[in-house]
Coordinates of C-alpha atoms in Angstrom, one line a residue:
X1420 CA 242.0 82.2 76.1
X1421 CA 241.8 82.2 72.4
X1422 CA 244.0 80.2 70.2
X1423 CA 244.7 81.3 66.6
X1424 CA 243.2 78.1 64.8
X1425 CA 245.9 78.1 62.3
X1426 CA 246.9 74.5 61.7
X1427 CA 243.4 74.9 59.8
X1428 CA 243.3 78.0 58.3
X1429 CA 246.8 76.7 56.9
X1430 CA 244.8 73.2 55.5
X1431 CA 242.0 74.7 54.1
X1432 CA 244.1 77.6 52.0
X1433 CA 246.5 75.4 51.2
X1434 CA 245.9 71.8 50.9
X1435 CA 242.2 71.8 50.8
X1436 CA 242.0 74.8 48.2
X1437 CA 245.0 75.3 47.5
X1438 CA 247.1 78.4 45.1
X1439 CA 246.2 76.5 42.4
X1440 CA 242.5 77.7 42.5
X1441 CA 243.9 81.1 41.8
X1442 CA 245.9 79.7 38.4
X1443 CA 245.7 81.8 35.7
X1444 CA 244.5 84.9 37.8
X1445 CA 247.7 87.2 37.2
X1446 CA 246.5 89.9 39.8
X1447 CA 247.3 87.2 42.9
X1448 CA 250.8 86.1 41.5
X1449 CA 252.5 87.0 44.6
X1450 CA 249.8 85.2 46.4
X1451 CA 251.4 81.4 47.4
X1452 CA 251.3 79.2 50.2
X1453 CA 254.5 80.4 52.0
X1454 CA 253.0 84.0 51.9
X1455 CA 249.4 82.6 53.2
X1456 CA 251.3 81.4 55.9
X1457 CA 253.5 83.9 56.8
X1458 CA 250.0 86.2 57.4
X1459 CA 248.2 84.1 59.2
X1460 CA 251.8 83.2 61.8
X1461 CA 251.8 87.3 62.7
X1462 CA 247.7 87.7 62.3
X1463 CA 247.2 85.0 64.6
X1464 CA 249.1 87.0 67.0
X1465 CA 247.9 90.3 66.7
X1466 CA 244.3 88.2 67.3
X1467 CA 245.7 86.7 70.4
X1468 CA 247.9 89.1 72.5
X1469 CA 245.9 92.4 71.0
X1470 CA 241.9 92.1 70.5
X1471 CA 241.6 88.5 73.0
X1472 CA 242.4 90.3 76.2
X1473 CA 239.1 93.3 75.6
X1474 CA 237.2 90.2 74.8
X1475 CA 236.1 90.2 78.0
X1476 CA 236.5 93.7 78.8
X1477 CA 234.0 94.8 76.4
X1478 CA 231.6 92.5 77.7
X1479 CA 231.6 93.4 81.1
X1480 CA 232.1 97.3 80.2
X1481 CA 230.7 98.0 76.5
X1482 CA 230.6 101.1 74.7
X1483 CA 229.4 104.4 75.9
X1484 CA 227.5 107.1 74.9
X1485 CA 227.4 110.6 76.3
X1486 CA 224.7 113.6 75.6
X1487 CA 226.5 115.7 73.5
X1488 CA 227.0 111.9 71.0
X1489 CA 230.7 110.9 72.0
X1490 CA 230.9 107.0 72.1
X1491 CA 234.3 105.7 73.6
X1492 CA 234.9 101.9 73.9
X1493 CA 236.8 100.2 77.2
X1494 CA 241.0 99.7 75.4
X1495 CA 239.6 99.4 71.5
X1496 CA 240.7 102.4 70.7
X1497 CA 244.4 101.7 71.0
X1498 CA 243.9 98.2 69.3
X1499 CA 242.4 99.9 66.6
X1500 CA 244.8 102.3 66.0
X1501 CA 247.6 99.2 66.1
X1502 CA 245.9 97.1 63.9
X1503 CA 245.5 99.7 61.3
X1504 CA 249.2 100.4 61.9
X1505 CA 249.9 96.8 61.0
X1506 CA 248.4 97.1 57.4
X1507 CA 245.3 94.4 58.5
X1508 CA 242.8 96.8 56.8
X1509 CA 245.0 97.3 53.8
X1510 CA 245.0 93.2 53.2
X1511 CA 242.5 92.6 50.1
X1512 CA 241.8 96.4 49.2
X1513 CA 242.6 97.4 45.1
X1514 CA 246.4 98.0 45.6
X1515 CA 246.1 101.5 43.8
X1516 CA 244.8 103.5 46.6
X1517 CA 247.1 101.6 48.5
X1518 CA 245.8 98.4 49.8
X1519 CA 247.1 94.7 49.3
X1520 CA 245.9 93.4 46.9
X1521 CA 245.5 89.9 48.5
X1522 CA 242.9 87.2 47.4
X1523 CA 240.1 87.2 49.3
X1524 CA 239.8 83.9 50.0
X1525 CA 243.1 84.9 52.5
X1526 CA 241.0 87.8 54.0
X1527 CA 238.6 85.5 54.8
X1528 CA 240.6 83.6 56.5
X1529 CA 242.2 86.4 58.4
X1530 CA 239.0 87.8 59.2
X1531 CA 238.0 84.6 61.1
X1532 CA 241.2 85.0 63.9
X1533 CA 239.4 89.3 64.2
X1534 CA 236.0 87.1 64.5
X1535 CA 237.0 84.7 66.7
X1536 CA 239.1 86.5 69.3
X1537 CA 236.8 89.5 69.2
X1538 CA 233.6 89.5 67.6
X1539 CA 232.6 93.2 68.5
X1540 CA 235.8 95.3 67.1
X1541 CA 235.8 93.2 64.5
X1542 CA 232.6 94.4 63.0
X1543 CA 234.0 97.8 62.4
X1544 CA 236.8 97.1 59.7
X1545 CA 234.1 94.9 58.1
X1546 CA 231.8 97.4 57.9
X1547 CA 234.6 99.8 56.5
X1548 CA 235.6 97.2 53.9
X1549 CA 232.0 97.2 52.7
X1550 CA 232.1 100.9 52.3
X1551 CA 235.1 100.6 50.3
X1552 CA 234.0 97.9 48.0
X1553 CA 230.8 99.7 46.5
X1554 CA 232.8 103.1 46.4
X1555 CA 235.3 101.1 44.3
X1556 CA 232.7 99.2 42.0
X1557 CA 230.5 102.5 41.8
X1558 CA 232.1 105.8 42.9
X1559 CA 233.4 108.5 41.0
X1560 CA 236.9 108.8 40.0
X1561 CA 236.9 111.9 42.2
X1562 CA 235.1 110.6 45.2
X1563 CA 237.6 107.4 45.3
X1564 CA 240.3 109.6 45.1
X1565 CA 238.9 111.8 48.1
X1566 CA 237.9 108.8 50.4
X1567 CA 239.1 105.2 49.6
X1568 CA 243.0 105.7 50.4
X1569 CA 242.3 106.8 54.0
X1570 CA 239.9 104.1 54.4
X1571 CA 242.0 101.5 52.9
X1572 CA 245.1 103.2 55.1
X1573 CA 242.1 102.7 58.6
X1574 CA 242.9 105.8 59.5
X1575 CA 238.9 106.6 58.2
X1576 CA 236.3 103.7 59.1
X1577 CA 233.0 103.7 56.8
X1578 CA 229.6 102.5 57.5
X1579 CA 226.1 100.9 56.4
X1580 CA 222.8 103.4 56.4
X1581 CA 220.4 101.5 55.7
X1582 CA 217.6 100.6 58.3
X1583 CA 215.0 102.8 59.8
X1584 CA 212.0 102.8 62.2
X1585 CA 209.6 101.7 59.9
X1586 CA 211.8 100.4 58.3
X1587 CA 213.5 97.1 58.9
X1588 CA 214.2 94.8 56.5
X1589 CA 211.9 96.1 53.7
X1590 CA 214.0 98.9 52.5
X1591 CA 211.4 99.6 50.2
X1592 CA 209.7 102.4 53.9
X1593 CA 212.6 104.1 53.7
X1594 CA 212.1 108.5 54.5
X1595 CA 215.1 109.6 55.1
X1596 CA 215.3 113.1 52.2
X1597 CA 217.7 114.2 50.1
X1598 CA 217.1 117.7 49.0
X1599 CA 219.2 118.7 45.3
X1600 CA 222.2 121.7 47.2
X1601 CA 224.2 122.7 44.0
X1602 CA 226.5 119.7 43.0
X1603 CA 226.0 118.0 46.6
X1604 CA 222.5 117.5 48.5
X1605 CA 221.2 117.8 52.2
X1606 CA 220.1 114.5 54.2
X1607 CA 217.3 114.8 56.3
X1608 CA 216.3 111.5 58.6
X1609 CA 216.9 109.4 61.4
X1610 CA 218.6 105.7 60.9
X1611 CA 219.1 102.9 63.5
X1612 CA 221.1 99.7 63.9
X1613 CA 224.3 101.4 62.4
X1614 CA 227.5 99.6 63.8
X1615 CA 230.0 101.4 64.3
X1616 CA 228.4 104.5 63.3
X1617 CA 230.5 106.7 66.1
X1618 CA 232.9 106.2 68.2
X1619 CA 236.9 108.0 68.8
X1620 CA 238.8 105.6 67.0
X1621 CA 238.9 108.1 64.0
X1622 CA 239.0 111.5 63.2
X1623 CA 236.6 110.5 60.5
X1624 CA 233.8 108.5 59.6
X1625 CA 232.5 108.1 56.3
X1626 CA 228.6 107.2 56.5
X1627 CA 227.1 105.2 53.3
X1628 CA 223.7 106.1 53.5
X1629 CA 220.2 105.3 51.7
X1630 CA 217.7 108.5 51.2
X1631 CA 215.5 109.2 48.5
X1632 CA 215.8 112.4 46.2
X1633 CA 212.9 114.7 46.4
X1634 CA 210.8 114.0 44.0
X1635 CA 211.7 110.0 43.4
X1636 CA 209.6 107.3 42.7
X1637 CA 208.3 105.7 45.7
X1638 CA 209.8 102.7 47.1
X1639 CA 213.4 100.6 45.9
X1640 CA 212.7 101.9 42.8
X1641 CA 213.2 105.5 44.1
X1642 CA 216.5 104.9 46.5
X1643 CA 219.4 106.5 46.1
X1644 CA 223.0 106.3 47.7
X1645 CA 225.2 108.7 49.1
X1646 CA 228.9 109.4 50.8
X1647 CA 228.2 111.2 54.2
X1648 CA 230.9 112.2 56.2
X1649 CA 231.3 112.7 59.5
X1650 CA 233.3 115.7 58.6
X1651 CA 233.7 117.6 55.9
X1652 CA 236.7 117.0 53.6
X1653 CA 237.8 119.2 50.7
X1654 CA 239.2 118.1 47.6
X1655 CA 243.1 118.0 49.0
X1656 CA 241.5 115.3 51.7
X1657 CA 241.7 117.2 54.7
X1658 CA 239.1 117.3 57.2
X1659 CA 237.1 120.4 57.3
X1660 CA 233.6 121.7 59.3
X1661 CA 231.4 118.7 61.5
X1662 CA 228.5 117.8 59.1
X1663 CA 225.1 117.6 60.2
X1664 CA 225.0 114.4 61.4
X1665 CA 224.6 113.3 65.4
X1666 CA 224.5 110.0 67.5
X1667 CA 221.5 110.2 69.8
X1668 CA 221.9 107.1 70.9
X1669 CA 223.0 104.1 71.3
X1670 CA 220.9 100.4 71.6
X1671 CA 221.5 98.1 74.8
X1672 CA 221.8 94.7 73.3
X1673 CA 222.3 90.8 74.4
X1674 CA 225.3 90.8 73.3
X1675 CA 228.2 92.2 71.0
X1676 CA 228.2 95.1 74.1
X1677 CA 231.6 97.0 72.8
X1678 CA 230.0 97.3 69.3
X1679 CA 228.4 100.7 69.5
X1680 CA 225.0 100.2 67.7
X1681 CA 224.0 103.5 67.1
X1682 CA 220.9 105.9 66.3
X1683 CA 222.2 108.7 64.0
X1684 CA 220.0 111.7 63.1
X1685 CA 221.0 113.4 59.8
X1686 CA 219.9 117.0 59.0
X1687 CA 218.8 118.2 62.4
X1688 CA 220.1 122.0 61.2
X1689 CA 220.6 122.2 57.9
X1690 CA 220.7 119.2 56.3
X1691 CA 223.4 116.8 56.6
X1692 CA 225.5 117.4 53.5
X1693 CA 226.0 114.8 51.2
X1694 CA 227.4 113.5 47.9
X1695 CA 225.5 110.8 44.9
X1696 CA 227.4 107.7 44.4
X1697 CA 226.5 106.6 40.3
X1698 CA 223.1 107.7 39.2
X1699 CA 220.0 108.6 40.9
X1700 CA 217.6 105.6 42.0
X1701 CA 219.9 102.7 41.9
X1702 CA 221.2 102.8 45.6
X1703 CA 219.6 99.6 46.7
X1704 CA 221.8 97.9 43.9
X1705 CA 224.7 99.2 44.7
X1706 CA 224.1 98.6 48.4
X1707 CA 223.7 95.1 47.5
X1708 CA 227.6 95.5 46.8
X1709 CA 228.1 95.9 50.2
X1710 CA 225.9 93.9 51.6
X1711 CA 227.1 91.2 49.5
X1712 CA 230.5 91.2 50.6
X1713 CA 229.0 91.4 54.4
X1714 CA 227.1 88.4 54.4
X1715 CA 230.5 86.5 54.1
X1716 CA 231.8 87.9 56.0
X1717 CA 229.5 87.5 58.7
X1718 CA 228.6 83.9 57.6
X1719 CA 232.8 83.6 58.8
X1720 CA 231.5 85.4 62.1
X1721 CA 229.2 81.9 62.5
X1722 CA 231.9 79.1 62.5
X1723 CA 234.4 81.9 63.9
X1724 CA 232.7 81.6 67.3
X1725 CA 231.8 78.1 67.2
X1726 CA 235.5 77.4 67.0
X1727 CA 236.4 79.7 70.1
X1728 CA 232.6 77.9 71.9
X1729 CA 235.1 74.6 71.3
X1730 CA 237.9 76.0 72.0
X1731 CA 236.0 76.7 75.9
X1732 CA 233.9 73.9 76.0
X1733 CA 237.3 71.1 75.1
X1734 CA 239.0 72.9 77.5
X1735 CA 236.4 72.9 80.7
X1736 CA 235.8 68.9 79.8
X1737 CA 239.2 67.6 79.6
X1738 CA 239.7 69.4 83.1
X1739 CA 236.3 69.0 84.9
X1740 CA 236.6 66.2 87.1
X1741 CA 232.8 64.3 87.3
X1742 CA 230.8 60.8 87.2
X1743 CA 232.5 57.8 85.9
X1744 CA 231.5 56.9 82.1
X1745 CA 232.2 53.7 80.9
X1746 CA 235.7 53.4 79.4
X1747 CA 237.4 56.1 82.5
X1748 CA 239.2 54.1 85.2
X1749 CA 237.8 51.6 86.8
X1750 CA 238.2 53.4 89.9
X1751 CA 237.1 57.3 90.7
X1752 CA 235.9 59.6 88.7
X1753 CA 236.9 61.2 85.4
X1754 CA 237.2 64.3 83.4
X1755 CA 233.9 64.5 81.5
X1756 CA 235.7 64.6 77.8
X1757 CA 235.3 60.9 78.0
X1758 CA 231.3 60.8 78.6
X1759 CA 229.8 59.6 75.1
X1760 CA 227.7 63.0 75.2
X1761 CA 230.1 65.0 75.8
X1762 CA 232.2 63.4 73.2
X1763 CA 229.2 63.6 70.9
X1764 CA 228.5 67.1 71.5
X1765 CA 232.2 68.1 71.2
X1766 CA 232.8 66.4 67.9
X1767 CA 229.3 67.6 66.6
X1768 CA 230.9 71.7 66.7
X1769 CA 234.2 70.5 65.9
X1770 CA 232.9 69.1 62.3
X1771 CA 230.4 71.8 61.5
X1772 CA 233.4 74.3 62.2
X1773 CA 235.5 72.5 60.0
X1774 CA 232.4 72.1 57.2
X1775 CA 231.3 75.7 57.5
X1776 CA 235.0 77.0 57.5
X1777 CA 236.1 75.4 53.7
X1778 CA 232.7 76.2 52.5
X1779 CA 232.8 79.7 53.1
X1780 CA 237.0 79.8 51.9
X1781 CA 235.8 78.2 49.0
X1782 CA 233.2 80.7 48.3
X1783 CA 235.7 83.2 49.0
X1784 CA 238.2 81.5 46.4
X1785 CA 235.0 81.8 43.8
X1786 CA 234.9 85.8 43.9
X1787 CA 238.6 85.3 43.7
X1788 CA 238.0 83.9 40.0
X1789 CA 235.1 86.3 39.4
X1790 CA 237.3 89.5 39.8
X1791 CA 241.0 88.7 38.4
X1792 CA 240.1 85.4 35.8
X1793 CA 241.2 86.4 32.2
X1794 CA 238.7 84.1 30.5
X1795 CA 235.3 85.6 31.1
X1796 CA 233.5 82.4 30.9
X1797 CA 235.3 81.5 33.8
X1798 CA 235.0 84.4 35.3
X1799 CA 231.1 83.9 34.8
X1800 CA 230.7 80.7 35.7
X1801 CA 232.5 81.5 39.3
X1802 CA 230.4 84.7 40.2
X1803 CA 227.7 82.9 39.7
X1804 CA 229.1 80.2 41.8
X1805 CA 230.0 82.5 44.2
X1806 CA 226.4 84.4 44.5
X1807 CA 224.9 81.0 44.7
X1808 CA 226.8 80.1 48.1
X1809 CA 226.7 83.4 49.7
X1810 CA 223.2 83.1 51.3
X1811 CA 224.2 79.5 52.0
X1812 CA 227.6 80.2 53.7
X1813 CA 225.9 83.3 55.9
X1814 CA 223.1 81.2 57.0
X1815 CA 224.3 78.3 57.6
X1816 CA 227.0 79.0 58.7
X1817 CA 225.4 81.5 61.7
X1818 CA 222.4 78.8 62.7
X1819 CA 225.5 76.4 63.1
X1820 CA 227.4 79.1 65.2
X1821 CA 224.3 79.7 67.6
X1822 CA 224.0 76.0 68.0
X1823 CA 227.7 75.6 68.5
X1824 CA 227.8 78.3 71.3
X1825 CA 224.9 76.7 72.8
X1826 CA 226.3 73.3 73.1
X1827 CA 229.0 74.6 74.5
X1828 CA 227.2 76.3 77.2
X1829 CA 226.0 72.6 77.6
X1830 CA 229.3 71.6 78.2
X1831 CA 230.2 72.9 80.9
X1832 CA 227.1 72.2 82.7
X1833 CA 224.9 74.4 85.1
X1834 CA 228.9 76.5 85.5
X1835 CA 227.8 76.7 80.9
X1836 CA 224.6 79.3 82.5
X1837 CA 227.2 81.6 84.8
X1838 CA 229.5 84.3 83.5
X1839 CA 232.5 83.8 85.1
X1840 CA 233.1 80.9 82.2
X1841 CA 232.2 82.7 79.5
X1842 CA 231.2 80.1 77.6
X1843 CA 227.3 82.5 77.9
X1844 CA 229.3 85.6 76.1
X1845 CA 230.1 83.4 73.1
X1846 CA 226.0 82.5 73.2
X1847 CA 225.3 86.3 73.4
X1848 CA 227.3 87.7 71.1
X1849 CA 227.0 85.0 68.3
X1850 CA 223.3 85.5 68.6
X1851 CA 222.8 88.5 66.0
X1852 CA 225.0 86.6 63.3
X1853 CA 221.3 85.3 61.4
X1854 CA 220.3 88.4 62.1
X1855 CA 222.9 91.2 60.3
X1856 CA 222.3 91.7 56.9
X1857 CA 219.4 89.9 56.5
X1858 CA 218.0 86.7 58.6
X1859 CA 218.0 83.2 57.9
X1860 CA 214.6 83.6 55.9
X1861 CA 216.2 86.6 53.8
X1862 CA 219.2 85.0 52.7
X1863 CA 216.3 81.5 52.0
X1864 CA 214.5 84.2 49.8
X1865 CA 217.8 85.3 47.6
X1866 CA 218.8 81.4 47.4
X1867 CA 216.1 80.5 46.1
X1868 CA 214.1 83.2 44.4
X1869 CA 217.2 85.0 42.4
X1870 CA 219.5 82.4 42.5
X1871 CA 217.4 79.0 42.2
X1872 CA 214.7 80.5 40.5
X1873 CA 216.5 83.1 38.0
X1874 CA 218.8 80.4 36.3
X1875 CA 216.0 77.8 36.7
X1876 CA 218.4 76.1 39.0
X1877 CA 221.8 76.3 36.5
X1878 CA 223.9 77.2 38.6
X1879 CA 222.9 74.7 41.6
X1880 CA 223.5 71.6 39.1
X1881 CA 226.6 72.8 37.2
X1882 CA 227.7 72.7 41.3
X1883 CA 226.3 69.7 41.9
X1884 CA 227.8 68.2 38.9
X1885 CA 231.3 69.5 40.3
X1886 CA 230.9 67.8 43.7
X1887 CA 230.0 64.6 42.6
X1888 CA 233.1 64.7 39.9
X1889 CA 235.3 65.6 43.0
X1890 CA 233.5 63.1 45.3
X1891 CA 233.5 60.1 42.6
X1892 CA 237.0 61.1 42.1
X1893 CA 238.0 59.9 45.6
X1894 CA 240.4 56.7 45.7
X1895 CA 241.4 56.4 49.2
X1896 CA 240.9 52.5 50.9
X1897 CA 240.6 54.0 54.5
X1898 CA 237.0 52.5 55.6
X1899 CA 235.7 56.1 56.9
X1900 CA 237.0 58.1 53.6
X1901 CA 234.8 55.8 51.9
X1902 CA 231.9 56.4 54.4
X1903 CA 232.6 59.7 53.8
X1904 CA 232.6 59.9 50.2
X1905 CA 229.2 57.3 50.2
X1906 CA 227.2 59.5 52.5
X1907 CA 228.2 62.3 50.9
X1908 CA 227.1 61.1 47.0
X1909 CA 223.7 60.5 48.6
X1910 CA 222.5 63.7 50.0
X1911 CA 224.4 65.6 46.5
X1912 CA 221.3 63.1 45.1
X1913 CA 219.0 64.5 47.9
X1914 CA 219.6 67.7 47.4
X1915 CA 219.2 67.0 43.5
X1916 CA 216.0 66.4 43.8
X1917 CA 215.3 68.5 46.1
X1918 CA 216.2 71.6 44.2
X1919 CA 213.7 69.9 41.5
X1920 CA 210.9 69.9 43.7
X1921 CA 211.8 73.4 44.8
X1922 CA 211.6 74.5 41.5
X1923 CA 208.5 73.0 40.5
X1924 CA 207.1 74.5 43.5
X1925 CA 208.1 78.0 42.9
X1926 CA 206.4 77.8 39.1
X1927 CA 202.9 76.4 41.0
X1928 CA 202.5 77.0 44.3
X1929 CA 205.4 80.0 45.1
X1930 CA 204.2 80.2 48.8
X1931 CA 204.5 76.8 49.3
X1932 CA 208.2 77.0 48.1
X1933 CA 208.7 79.9 50.5
X1934 CA 208.1 78.0 53.0
X1935 CA 210.4 75.3 53.0
X1936 CA 213.0 78.1 51.8
X1937 CA 214.7 77.8 55.2
X1938 CA 214.7 73.6 55.0
X1939 CA 216.2 74.0 51.7
X1940 CA 218.9 76.2 52.5
X1941 CA 219.9 73.8 55.2
X1942 CA 219.8 71.4 53.4
X1943 CA 222.4 72.6 51.2
X1944 CA 224.4 73.9 53.6
X1945 CA 224.4 69.9 55.0
X1946 CA 225.4 69.0 51.6
X1947 CA 227.6 70.8 50.5
X1948 CA 229.2 70.5 54.2
X1949 CA 229.7 66.9 53.2
X1950 CA 231.2 67.2 50.4
X1951 CA 234.5 69.4 52.1
X1952 CA 234.9 67.0 54.4
X1953 CA 235.0 64.4 52.5
X1954 CA 237.5 65.6 50.6
X1955 CA 239.5 66.6 54.0
X1956 CA 239.6 63.1 54.9
X1957 CA 240.6 61.8 51.5
X1958 CA 243.3 63.7 51.6
X1959 CA 244.6 63.1 55.1
X1960 CA 244.7 59.2 54.5
X1961 CA 246.8 60.7 51.4
X1962 CA 249.3 62.4 54.0
X1963 CA 248.8 59.5 56.7
X1964 CA 249.9 56.9 53.6
X1965 CA 252.8 59.3 52.9
X1966 CA 254.1 59.6 56.5
X1967 CA 253.0 62.3 58.3
X1968 CA 255.4 63.1 60.6
X1969 CA 254.3 65.8 63.8
X1970 CA 251.1 66.1 61.8
X1971 CA 249.9 62.6 62.0
X1972 CA 246.9 63.1 64.5
X1973 CA 245.7 66.6 62.9
X1974 CA 245.4 64.2 59.5
X1975 CA 243.9 61.7 62.3
X1976 CA 241.6 64.1 63.6
X1977 CA 240.5 65.3 60.2
X1978 CA 239.5 61.4 59.4
X1979 CA 237.0 60.8 62.8
X1980 CA 235.3 64.9 61.8
X1981 CA 234.3 63.4 58.3
X1982 CA 233.1 60.0 59.8
X1983 CA 231.5 62.1 62.0
X1984 CA 230.0 64.0 59.9
X1985 CA 229.0 61.8 57.9
X1986 CA 226.9 59.7 60.4
X1987 CA 226.0 62.2 62.9
X1988 CA 225.0 65.0 61.2
X1989 CA 224.3 64.6 57.5
X1990 CA 221.3 62.4 58.1
X1991 CA 219.8 65.9 59.0
X1992 CA 219.5 66.1 55.3
X1993 CA 216.9 63.3 54.6
X1994 CA 214.8 65.5 57.1
X1995 CA 215.6 68.7 55.5
X1996 CA 215.2 67.0 52.0
X1997 CA 211.8 65.7 53.2
X1998 CA 210.4 69.1 54.4
X1999 CA 211.3 70.8 51.0
X2000 CA 209.1 67.8 49.2
X2001 CA 206.1 68.0 51.4
X2002 CA 206.4 70.9 53.7
X2003 CA 205.1 73.6 52.0
X2004 CA 201.4 73.1 52.2
X2005 CA 201.4 72.7 56.2
X2006 CA 202.7 76.3 55.9
X2007 CA 200.9 78.2 53.2
X2008 CA 197.5 77.0 53.8
X2009 CA 197.1 77.6 57.2
X2010 CA 195.5 80.5 58.8
X2011 CA 197.4 83.4 60.3
X2012 CA 194.7 83.4 62.6
X2013 CA 194.5 80.7 63.6
X2014 CA 198.9 80.9 64.6

C-alpha cells in the first residue's frame, strides 16, 4: 500500500525552499505554506484512496485494444473522471482559461503523488499539461479559446506526437506531411510511441503533431507543429465529426501496462485535418516547450517510484525474519532490517530520493520565478538556472529511480523476483523513465552542448557560487551537519574543475566531451544533491535545538540521511570527475568496428 510522503514534501516546500522563494512574484500572491499543506493533504488522499488501488490491477490487466481502434483500461476511466472533477488538471494552469494558477513547485510536489501511487495513470494528465503549455505560449488567440478551457478542465486530454518508425530521437527524419487546405491542413503519416494516444476517458483527444508542410526544407528546419483533434471542434467548442486519425495498435511493454502506447495513423482516407500552431517550420522549437515541461515531470517520476520502492522494501525488511545480524538480540533470528547491508541499501534509496526530490522542486521554483517575477534580470537568471537544471533533474533522477527500484528487489531477496510482492513492478515501470522525452545520453548532450557550451559555463558558475555561499553560511555545530557541509563543498570544487575541463574538451575535442557527457551530468546531480541534503541537515539541527516535539524523529532522520549521503554516495563524485577529466579519449579513439 502506497503512503503519500506528505511530511517530506512539506519539508521541501515550506522549510527547505520556503514560500519566500517566490517573493515578488505577484502572480503567486495567494500562495502560502498553509495552502500548500492543504492541497498536498487532499492530493495524498486521492493518491492513496483512488490511484493506488488501481496500481496492481493496471499492471496485471493492462490496456486493451480492439481492431476498430478502441482502447480501454481497467478502472482508470472512473478514476480519471474523479481526478478531473476534483480540479487536479487545473492546479498550475493559467486562470485566464480556468486554471488555478498555483506555482509549478507545488504542482511538481503534487505530481510526485500521482507518479508514486500510479505511474501509468499519471502520464495522461502530464501530457495534457505539456500540450496546454505549448498552446499557451505558441497558439493563436482563437486556438487558445477553442481548446484550452476544456483541456485545462480535464474534459479533453492532449498528447505529443513526435516519433515515427524511421525517426526515433532523430526528428529531422520525420516524414508525416501536411498538405494545405484553405486555412487548415490535411496530415498523412504514422506516429509511434504515443502515450495515451487513444483511450475512453474523454470525448476528445487533442494531438500536438509534428509534420512537414509540402515543399518544406529537409531536416529539422522544415518541421511544423499542428493541432489535430480526434474529433473536429467547432468555433463554439462543440464536437463534430471524427477526424481521420486512428489507433492501429498498442505496444506490449516491459512495464506501465495500463498506459496505452499507441501507433496512430493519420490520413488513411482524405487526410487528418490539422491547424498550424504559430509559424511554419518552427514546430521543433514549439515542441520543445512541451518537452521541457515533460522532462521535469519525467524526472520526478524517477524519484517518485524510488519512494514507492523504499516503502515496499522497508516494510519487507521490518517484517522478514532471517539470519542473526551482529546487533540483533542475543538469541534467534531477527528482522533483516538489522543487517548492515540491508540498512545500507535502504539508506541509499532514502538519501537519493530526498536529494532528487529537493533538487527537482528547487528547479521548479526557478521556473516559477522566471515566469512571474517583475524584474527582467531576475527572470532571466532564474530561467537560465531552470534550463540548466532540467536535464540534470530528468536524467539523474530517473537513473536514480532505476537504481532504487533494483535495490528494492534486492532487499526482498528471492521474493523480489516474484511478481506477487510487487517489487518487480516498480522496477519494470520505472525503466522507461530514462528513455522518455530523450534518453540520459540526450539529456547529457543537451546539458554540455546547449547549456554549458553555449554560455561557456556561466550559468553553472553562477549556480555553484550560490551553492558555495549557501554551504559556507551553514553554522550548526552538529557533527553530521558539518561533515555534510565539508563534503558538499569538496564536491562543488570537483564539479567546478570538471566543468572547466569539459569546456576545454568542447573547444578542442568535442567527441571526447560527448564521451563523458553522462558522467558529467551524474557528477552534477550527485554534488547538487549533497548541497540540498546539507541544507536539510542544517535546518533539522536548528529545529532539534529549538525543541522539535513530535517531529524529533523526522529531523533526526534528516541528519542521518545527510551523513550517509556525504560518506556513502557523494564519493561517487570523485569517480565521475576523474572520468570527465581523463576518460573521453578511451571512448572517442576506439574504432566502432572493435566493439
